[in-house]
C-alpha positions as protocol buffer text, in pm:
chain_id: "A"
residue {
  index: 1
  type: MET
  ca { x: -2512 y: 4296 z: 11058 }
}
residue {
  index: 2
  type: ALA
  ca { x: -2809 y: 4517 z: 11058 }
}
residue {
  index: 3
  type: ARG
  ca { x: -2913 y: 4645 z: 10693 }
}
residue {
  index: 4
  type: LYS
  ca { x: -2870 y: 5001 z: 10648 }
}
residue {
  index: 5
  type: PRO
  ca { x: -3155 y: 5216 z: 10542 }
}
residue {
  index: 6
  type: THR
  ca { x: -3228 y: 5265 z: 10144 }
}
residue {
  index: 7
  type: TYR
  ca { x: -3172 y: 5589 z: 9943 }
}
residue {
  index: 8
  type: GLU
  ca { x: -3595 y: 5631 z: 9998 }
}
residue {
  index: 9
  type: GLU
  ca { x: -3615 y: 5594 z: 10357 }
}
residue {
  index: 10
  type: LEU
  ca { x: -3353 y: 5828 z: 10469 }
}
residue {
  index: 11
  type: GLU
  ca { x: -3554 y: 6105 z: 10188 }
}
residue {
  index: 12
  type: GLN
  ca { x: -3859 y: 6018 z: 10463 }
}
residue {
  index: 13
  type: ARG
  ca { x: -3710 y: 5989 z: 10740 }
}
residue {
  index: 14
  type: ILE
  ca { x: -3545 y: 6419 z: 10672 }
}
residue {
  index: 15
  type: ARG
  ca { x: -3919 y: 6468 z: 10626 }
}
residue {
  index: 16
  type: GLU
  ca { x: -4019 y: 6339 z: 10930 }
}
residue {
  index: 17
  type: PHE
  ca { x: -3815 y: 6491 z: 11094 }
}
residue {
  index: 18
  type: LYS
  ca { x: -3874 y: 6857 z: 10965 }
}
residue {
  index: 19
  type: GLU
  ca { x: -4218 y: 6778 z: 10999 }
}
residue {
  index: 20
  type: GLU
  ca { x: -4175 y: 6757 z: 11392 }
}
residue {
  index: 21
  type: SER
  ca { x: -3946 y: 7017 z: 11410 }
}
residue {
  index: 22
  type: ALA
  ca { x: -4193 y: 7233 z: 11256 }
}
residue {
  index: 23
  type: ARG
  ca { x: -4469 y: 7162 z: 11463 }
}
residue {
  index: 24
  type: ARG
  ca { x: -4198 y: 7212 z: 11777 }
}
residue {
  index: 25
  type: LYS
  ca { x: -4148 y: 7510 z: 11689 }
}
residue {
  index: 26
  type: GLN
  ca { x: -4531 y: 7603 z: 11625 }
}
residue {
  index: 27
  type: ALA
  ca { x: -4653 y: 7443 z: 11956 }
}
residue {
  index: 28
  type: GLU
  ca { x: -4355 y: 7664 z: 12094 }
}
residue {
  index: 29
  type: GLU
  ca { x: -4466 y: 8008 z: 11930 }
}
residue {
  index: 30
  type: GLU
  ca { x: -4859 y: 7915 z: 12068 }
}
residue {
  index: 31
  type: LEU
  ca { x: -4732 y: 7880 z: 12463 }
}
residue {
  index: 32
  type: ARG
  ca { x: -4469 y: 8189 z: 12410 }
}
residue {
  index: 33
  type: GLU
  ca { x: -4802 y: 8387 z: 12320 }
}
residue {
  index: 34
  type: SER
  ca { x: -4964 y: 8247 z: 12601 }
}
residue {
  index: 35
  type: GLU
  ca { x: -4782 y: 8290 z: 12865 }
}
residue {
  index: 36
  type: GLU
  ca { x: -4746 y: 8664 z: 12754 }
}
residue {
  index: 37
  type: LYS
  ca { x: -5079 y: 8690 z: 12796 }
}
residue {
  index: 38
  type: TYR
  ca { x: -5150 y: 8588 z: 13067 }
}
residue {
  index: 39
  type: ARG
  ca { x: -4827 y: 8806 z: 13253 }
}
residue {
  index: 40
  type: SER
  ca { x: -5040 y: 9072 z: 13048 }
}
residue {
  index: 41
  type: VAL
  ca { x: -5317 y: 8996 z: 13224 }
}
residue {
  index: 42
  type: LEU
  ca { x: -5162 y: 9030 z: 13538 }
}
residue {
  index: 43
  type: GLU
  ca { x: -4992 y: 9250 z: 13529 }
}
residue {
  index: 44
  type: ASN
  ca { x: -5228 y: 9495 z: 13412 }
}
residue {
  index: 45
  type: MET
  ca { x: -5478 y: 9433 z: 13687 }
}
residue {
  index: 46
  type: GLU
  ca { x: -5564 y: 9680 z: 13997 }
}
residue {
  index: 47
  type: GLU
  ca { x: -5537 y: 9353 z: 14227 }
}
residue {
  index: 48
  type: GLY
  ca { x: -5321 y: 9168 z: 14387 }
}
residue {
  index: 49
  type: TYR
  ca { x: -5288 y: 8861 z: 14231 }
}
residue {
  index: 50
  type: TRP
  ca { x: -5032 y: 8575 z: 14415 }
}
residue {
  index: 51
  type: GLU
  ca { x: -4936 y: 8211 z: 14420 }
}
residue {
  index: 52
  type: VAL
  ca { x: -4808 y: 8083 z: 14740 }
}
residue {
  index: 53
  type: ASP
  ca { x: -4555 y: 7702 z: 14776 }
}
residue {
  index: 54
  type: LEU
  ca { x: -4673 y: 7426 z: 15058 }
}
residue {
  index: 55
  type: LEU
  ca { x: -4601 y: 7603 z: 15354 }
}
residue {
  index: 56
  type: GLY
  ca { x: -4749 y: 7955 z: 15258 }
}
residue {
  index: 57
  type: ASN
  ca { x: -4416 y: 8142 z: 15069 }
}
residue {
  index: 58
  type: PHE
  ca { x: -4549 y: 8456 z: 14877 }
}
residue {
  index: 59
  type: THR
  ca { x: -4338 y: 8208 z: 14506 }
}
residue {
  index: 60
  type: PHE
  ca { x: -4534 y: 8429 z: 14241 }
}
residue {
  index: 61
  type: PHE
  ca { x: -4720 y: 8731 z: 14221 }
}
residue {
  index: 62
  type: ASN
  ca { x: -4821 y: 9147 z: 14104 }
}
residue {
  index: 63
  type: ASP
  ca { x: -4694 y: 9460 z: 14091 }
}
residue {
  index: 64
  type: SER
  ca { x: -5058 y: 9564 z: 14266 }
}
residue {
  index: 65
  type: LEU
  ca { x: -4945 y: 9327 z: 14542 }
}
residue {
  index: 66
  type: CYS
  ca { x: -4609 y: 9502 z: 14618 }
}
residue {
  index: 67
  type: LYS
  ca { x: -4731 y: 9795 z: 14593 }
}
residue {
  index: 68
  type: PHE
  ca { x: -5107 y: 9712 z: 14867 }
}
residue {
  index: 69
  type: PHE
  ca { x: -4785 y: 9523 z: 15071 }
}
residue {
  index: 70
  type: GLY
  ca { x: -4530 y: 9856 z: 14997 }
}
residue {
  index: 71
  type: TYR
  ca { x: -4215 y: 9564 z: 14943 }
}
residue {
  index: 72
  type: SER
  ca { x: -4073 y: 9536 z: 14626 }
}
residue {
  index: 73
  type: ARG
  ca { x: -4061 y: 9205 z: 14414 }
}
residue {
  index: 74
  type: ASP
  ca { x: -3708 y: 9107 z: 14634 }
}
residue {
  index: 75
  type: GLU
  ca { x: -3862 y: 9197 z: 14999 }
}
residue {
  index: 76
  type: LEU
  ca { x: -4188 y: 9012 z: 14931 }
}
residue {
  index: 77
  type: LEU
  ca { x: -4054 y: 8689 z: 14763 }
}
residue {
  index: 78
  type: GLY
  ca { x: -4035 y: 8465 z: 14973 }
}
residue {
  index: 79
  type: MET
  ca { x: -4195 y: 8597 z: 15238 }
}
residue {
  index: 80
  type: ASN
  ca { x: -4461 y: 8407 z: 15459 }
}
residue {
  index: 81
  type: ASN
  ca { x: -4819 y: 8515 z: 15355 }
}
residue {
  index: 82
  type: ARG
  ca { x: -4941 y: 8448 z: 15726 }
}
residue {
  index: 83
  type: LYS
  ca { x: -4788 y: 8694 z: 15793 }
}
residue {
  index: 84
  type: TYR
  ca { x: -5095 y: 8925 z: 15694 }
}
residue {
  index: 85
  type: THR
  ca { x: -5347 y: 8679 z: 15709 }
}
residue {
  index: 86
  type: THR
  ca { x: -5536 y: 8644 z: 16054 }
}
residue {
  index: 87
  type: PRO
  ca { x: -5607 y: 8340 z: 16188 }
}
residue {
  index: 88
  type: LYS
  ca { x: -5991 y: 8290 z: 16075 }
}
residue {
  index: 89
  type: MET
  ca { x: -5914 y: 8410 z: 15751 }
}
residue {
  index: 90
  type: ALA
  ca { x: -5608 y: 8118 z: 15725 }
}
residue {
  index: 91
  type: ALA
  ca { x: -5873 y: 7813 z: 15813 }
}
residue {
  index: 92
  type: ARG
  ca { x: -6104 y: 7947 z: 15561 }
}
residue {
  index: 93
  type: ILE
  ca { x: -5897 y: 7968 z: 15277 }
}
residue {
  index: 94
  type: TYR
  ca { x: -5728 y: 7655 z: 15386 }
}
residue {
  index: 95
  type: ARG
  ca { x: -6135 y: 7508 z: 15410 }
}
residue {
  index: 96
  type: ILE
  ca { x: -6152 y: 7628 z: 15066 }
}
residue {
  index: 97
  type: PHE
  ca { x: -5751 y: 7539 z: 14950 }
}
residue {
  index: 98
  type: ASN
  ca { x: -5893 y: 7199 z: 15071 }
}
residue {
  index: 99
  type: GLN
  ca { x: -6233 y: 7191 z: 14873 }
}
residue {
  index: 100
  type: VAL
  ca { x: -6077 y: 7234 z: 14530 }
}
residue {
  index: 101
  type: TYR
  ca { x: -5759 y: 6992 z: 14537 }
}
């Protein structure tokens, strides 16, 4: 039969849980602030910013890109970037992507 923890051991565990909880809350707050800063920068810049999946479908973009293409967010989400890219530019993007990744 396993021995029961002492009162002091239980108190120590409670302190450890409280400390871990405080660290986790701090990390979550820092992450939230970082995400807000990132979002603010992307939404306030005049240049279009976008991210695509491996097939070239738009997965993330800012409002400036919507304005540039003349589509709403719902229309642009999932649309393929090759619709707007010449074969020459697509080859260049592919080469650069492979150099980076």
